[in-house]
Coordinates of C-alpha atoms and ligand atoms in Angstrom, one line a residue:
X1 CA 131.6 -55.9 58.3
X2 CA 130.7 -59.0 60.2
X3 CA 133.6 -61.0 58.6
X4 CA 136.0 -58.5 60.2
X5 CA 134.5 -58.9 63.7
X6 CA 137.1 -59.5 66.3
X7 CA 137.4 -62.8 68.1
X8 CA 136.4 -62.7 71.7
X9 CA 139.3 -62.0 74.1
X10 CA 140.8 -65.1 75.8
X11 CA 141.3 -64.6 79.5
X12 CA 143.9 -66.6 81.4
X13 CA 144.0 -66.1 85.1
X14 CA 146.9 -67.5 87.2
X15 CA 147.2 -68.0 90.9
X16 CA 150.1 -65.6 91.2
X17 CA 152.7 -63.6 89.2
X18 CA 155.0 -66.7 88.8
X19 CA 152.1 -68.4 87.1
X20 CA 151.7 -65.4 84.7
X21 CA 155.5 -65.5 84.0
X22 CA 155.4 -69.2 83.1
X23 CA 152.2 -69.0 81.1
X24 CA 153.4 -65.9 79.2
X25 CA 156.7 -67.6 78.4
X26 CA 155.0 -70.6 76.8
X27 CA 152.6 -68.4 74.9
X28 CA 155.4 -66.2 73.5
X29 CA 157.5 -69.2 72.6
X30 CA 154.6 -70.7 70.6
X31 CA 153.8 -67.4 68.9
X32 CA 157.4 -67.1 67.9
X33 CA 157.5 -70.6 66.5
X34 CA 154.4 -70.0 64.4
X35 CA 155.9 -66.8 63.0
X36 CA 159.3 -68.3 62.3
X37 CA 157.7 -71.3 60.5
X38 CA 155.7 -68.9 58.4
X39 CA 158.3 -66.2 57.5
X40 CA 161.5 -66.7 59.4
X41 CA 161.3 -63.6 61.6
X42 CA 159.4 -62.6 64.7
X43 CA 158.2 -59.0 65.2
X44 CA 157.3 -58.1 68.7
X45 CA 156.4 -54.8 70.4
X46 CA 157.0 -54.2 74.1
X47 CA 155.9 -51.6 76.6
X48 CA 156.9 -50.4 80.0
X49 CA 155.5 -50.7 83.6
X50 CA 156.0 -54.1 85.1
X51 CA 155.8 -55.8 81.7
X52 CA 159.6 -56.2 81.1
X53 CA 160.0 -58.1 84.4
X54 CA 157.2 -60.5 83.3
X55 CA 159.4 -61.7 80.4
X56 CA 161.9 -63.5 82.8
X57 CA 160.5 -66.9 81.9
X58 CA 162.1 -66.6 78.5
X59 CA 165.6 -66.2 79.8
X60 CA 167.7 -69.3 79.2
X61 CA 164.8 -71.0 77.3
X62 CA 166.4 -72.9 74.4
X63 CA 163.2 -72.7 72.3
X64 CA 163.6 -68.9 72.0
X65 CA 165.5 -68.0 68.8
X66 CA 166.7 -64.6 69.9
X67 CA 168.5 -63.8 66.6
X68 CA 165.2 -63.9 64.8
X69 CA 163.5 -61.3 67.1
X70 CA 162.8 -57.8 65.8
X71 CA 161.8 -55.7 68.8
X72 CA 159.9 -52.4 68.8
X73 CA 158.3 -50.3 71.5
X74 CA 154.5 -50.0 71.6
X75 CA 155.2 -46.8 73.6
X76 CA 158.2 -45.0 74.8
X77 CA 159.0 -42.0 76.9
X78 CA 160.8 -39.2 75.1
X79 CA 163.9 -39.3 77.4
X80 CA 167.5 -40.5 77.0
X81 CA 167.8 -44.3 76.7
X82 CA 169.6 -44.5 80.1
X83 CA 167.0 -42.4 81.9
X84 CA 165.1 -44.1 84.6
X85 CA 161.8 -43.3 82.8
X86 CA 162.9 -45.1 79.6
X87 CA 161.0 -48.2 78.7
X88 CA 164.1 -49.3 76.7
X89 CA 166.2 -49.1 79.9
X90 CA 163.7 -51.3 81.7
X91 CA 163.6 -53.8 78.9
X92 CA 167.4 -53.7 78.8
X93 CA 167.8 -54.3 82.5
X94 CA 165.2 -57.1 82.6
X95 CA 165.8 -58.8 79.3
X96 CA 168.2 -57.6 76.7
X97 CA 171.2 -57.6 79.0
X98 CA 170.5 -61.3 79.6
X99 CA 169.7 -62.7 76.1
X100 CA 171.4 -62.5 72.7
X101 CA 169.1 -60.3 70.6
X102 CA 171.3 -58.5 68.0
X103 CA 171.4 -54.8 69.0
X104 CA 170.5 -53.8 65.4
X105 CA 167.2 -55.6 65.8
X106 CA 166.1 -53.6 68.9
X107 CA 164.5 -50.5 67.6
X108 CA 164.8 -47.6 70.0
X109 CA 163.8 -44.0 69.6
X110 CA 166.4 -41.7 68.0
X111 CA 167.8 -39.8 70.9
X112 CA 169.4 -37.2 68.6
X113 CA 165.8 -36.0 68.2
X114 CA 164.8 -35.6 71.8
X115 CA 164.3 -31.9 71.4
X116 CA 161.9 -32.3 68.5
X117 CA 159.2 -34.7 69.4
X118 CA 157.4 -34.4 66.0
X119 CA 160.6 -35.4 64.2
X120 CA 161.3 -38.2 66.7
X121 CA 157.8 -39.6 66.2
X122 CA 158.1 -39.5 62.4
X123 CA 161.5 -41.2 62.6
X124 CA 160.1 -44.0 64.7
X125 CA 157.2 -44.4 62.3
X126 CA 159.7 -44.7 59.5
X127 CA 161.4 -47.5 61.4
X128 CA 158.1 -49.4 61.3
X129 CA 157.6 -48.6 57.7
X130 CA 161.1 -50.1 57.0
X131 CA 160.1 -53.3 58.7
X132 CA 156.6 -53.7 57.3
X133 CA 155.6 -51.5 54.4
X134 CA 157.5 -53.1 51.5
X135 CA 156.6 -56.6 52.5
X136 CA 152.9 -56.3 52.5
X137 CA 151.1 -53.5 50.9
X138 CA 149.0 -53.3 54.1
X139 CA 147.7 -50.0 55.3
X140 CA 148.9 -50.8 58.8
X141 CA 151.7 -53.1 60.0
X142 CA 150.9 -56.6 61.3
X143 CA 153.0 -57.3 64.3
X144 CA 153.3 -61.0 65.3
X145 CA 152.8 -60.0 68.9
X146 CA 152.2 -56.7 70.9
X147 CA 152.5 -56.9 74.7
X148 CA 150.7 -54.4 76.7
X149 CA 150.1 -53.3 80.3
X150 CA 147.1 -51.4 81.6
X151 CA 147.0 -48.6 84.2
X152 CA 144.4 -48.5 87.0
X153 CA 142.7 -45.7 84.9
X154 CA 142.3 -48.1 82.0
X155 CA 145.0 -46.5 79.8
X156 CA 147.3 -48.6 77.7
X157 CA 150.4 -47.6 75.9
X158 CA 150.1 -43.8 76.0
X159 CA 146.5 -43.8 75.1
X160 CA 144.7 -42.2 78.0
X161 CA 140.9 -42.0 78.8
X162 CA 139.3 -39.1 77.1
X163 CA 142.4 -38.1 75.1
X164 CA 142.1 -37.0 71.5
X165 CA 144.6 -39.6 70.5
X166 CA 142.0 -42.3 71.0
X167 CA 140.5 -41.1 67.7
X168 CA 143.8 -41.3 65.7
X169 CA 143.0 -43.5 62.7
X170 CA 145.8 -42.6 60.3
X171 CA 149.2 -42.5 61.9
X172 CA 151.1 -45.6 63.0
X173 CA 153.0 -43.8 65.7
X174 CA 151.7 -40.6 67.5
X175 CA 153.2 -38.3 70.1
X176 CA 151.7 -36.9 73.2
X177 CA 153.0 -33.9 75.2
X178 CA 150.4 -33.8 77.9
X179 CA 150.4 -37.3 79.3
X180 CA 148.4 -37.2 82.6
X181 CA 151.0 -39.5 84.0
X182 CA 154.6 -38.3 84.0
X183 CA 156.7 -38.0 82.0
X184 CA 154.5 -35.8 79.8
X185 CA 156.2 -36.5 76.5
X186 CA 155.9 -39.9 75.0
X187 CA 155.4 -41.6 71.6
X188 CA 152.8 -44.4 71.2
X189 CA 151.4 -46.9 68.8
X190 CA 147.9 -45.9 67.7
X191 CA 144.9 -48.1 67.9
X192 CA 144.9 -49.1 64.2
X193 CA 148.4 -50.5 64.7
X194 CA 147.5 -52.4 67.8
X195 CA 144.3 -53.7 66.3
X196 CA 146.0 -55.0 63.2
X197 CA 148.4 -57.2 65.1
X198 CA 148.2 -61.0 64.8
X199 CA 148.3 -61.3 68.6
X200 CA 147.9 -58.8 71.4
X201 CA 148.5 -59.8 75.0
X202 CA 147.7 -57.7 78.0
X203 CA 149.5 -58.5 81.3
X204 CA 148.0 -57.2 84.5
X205 CA 148.3 -58.3 88.1
X206 CA 147.4 -57.2 91.6
X207 CA 144.4 -56.0 93.5
X208 CA 144.6 -52.5 92.3
X209 CA 143.5 -53.7 88.8
X210 CA 140.3 -55.4 90.0
X211 CA 137.8 -52.6 89.2
X212 CA 139.3 -51.6 85.9
X213 CA 139.8 -55.2 84.7
X214 CA 136.1 -56.0 85.4
X215 CA 135.1 -52.8 83.6
X216 CA 137.2 -53.6 80.6
X217 CA 136.2 -57.2 80.3
X218 CA 132.6 -57.1 81.5
X219 CA 131.5 -53.6 80.3
X220 CA 133.8 -52.9 77.3
X221 CA 131.2 -50.5 75.9
X222 CA 132.2 -47.9 78.5
X223 CA 135.1 -47.4 76.1
X224 CA 138.1 -47.3 78.3
X225 CA 141.3 -47.3 76.2
X226 CA 142.2 -50.9 77.1
X227 CA 138.7 -52.0 76.1
X228 CA 139.3 -50.5 72.6
X229 CA 142.0 -53.0 72.0
X230 CA 140.2 -55.6 69.8
X231 CA 142.4 -56.9 67.0
X232 CA 140.6 -57.4 63.7
X233 CA 140.1 -60.9 62.4
X234 CA 142.2 -63.1 62.3
X235 CA 144.0 -61.3 65.1
X236 CA 143.4 -62.4 68.7
X237 CA 143.5 -60.7 72.0
X238 CA 144.7 -62.5 75.2
X239 CA 144.8 -61.4 78.8
X240 CA 147.4 -62.8 81.2
X241 CA 146.3 -61.8 84.8
X242 CA 146.5 -63.1 88.3
X243 CA 143.5 -64.2 90.4
X244 CA 143.9 -61.0 92.5
X245 CA 143.3 -58.8 89.4
X246 CA 140.5 -61.0 88.1
X247 CA 138.6 -61.2 91.5
X248 CA 135.7 -59.1 90.3
X249 CA 135.6 -60.3 86.7
X250 CA 132.6 -62.2 85.4
X251 CA 134.0 -62.8 81.9
X252 CA 134.8 -66.5 81.4
X253 CA 138.3 -67.7 82.0
X254 CA 140.0 -70.1 79.7
X255 CA 141.5 -72.9 81.8
X256 CA 145.3 -72.8 82.1
X257 CA 147.5 -75.9 82.3
X258 CA 148.8 -76.7 85.7
Ligands
6PG301 O1 153.4 -44.3 82.8 C1 152.7 -45.2 82.3 O2 152.0 -45.0 81.4 C2 152.8 -46.6 83.0 O3 154.1 -47.0 83.1 C3 151.9 -47.5 82.3 O4 152.2 -47.5 80.9 C4 152.0 -48.9 82.9 O5 152.5 -49.8 82.0 C5 150.7 -49.3 83.4 O6 150.3 -48.4 84.3 C6 150.7 -50.7 83.9 O7 151.8 -50.8 84.8 P1 152.0 -52.1 85.7 O8 151.9 -53.3 84.8 O9 153.3 -51.9 86.3 O10 150.9 -52.1 86.7

């Protein structure tokens, strides 16, 4: 299926985290504009870790049409929304409390279902089906943008090295009860969802990502979860990293504007 071959990833490396924040803000703004011009809404999926903090360059930016944003979580911990482990809490603290996204357009897990992870996972999948299924008869949803982080072990969302969920090719949202990193219970987008997005952007910084970043970009065939993120044509994968994380990477950088 050569015509479905993914585009090569685009690697942007910035001098420091401020550079990432600025570059990411212009990238997201442009992605949003393209989506709004095409269909009047912008569907974005966020994750946890340090990612929510990296979105600060969007705050107060008049180009961002917050009322057109429809926000989902690429992964979420199965905890109350005000729990310190909640990705929603992190996103609220760093972004949603500072910008006017209508609450009804921020799609959280249903915390009435915290005691039944299977139901909670199904319910979240249904939220995605409501957003996407009627509009295009696509087998998998096409997010305008999915933003991801990567752990030092090469995991992304809650897809961990060697875990059976790496092979999930049917569900849109899956649950995991044995995450090697606490908390153990999470829900996560599956690879088919990630790899059908129009754009996927990883954000990674710091020295502790040097080895894993070079493995993912220079030796993707080792199959780390982050290396399995390869959006199908016409989707495109981007990496926003700092020079510290990229220090061992041989893969070519795309020049960034200064
Ligand atoms: O428990 C987890 O699974 C982590 O929170 C993880 O998802 C995180 O996003 C990455 O480890 C990258 O995190 P940083 O961007 O903060 O390094």
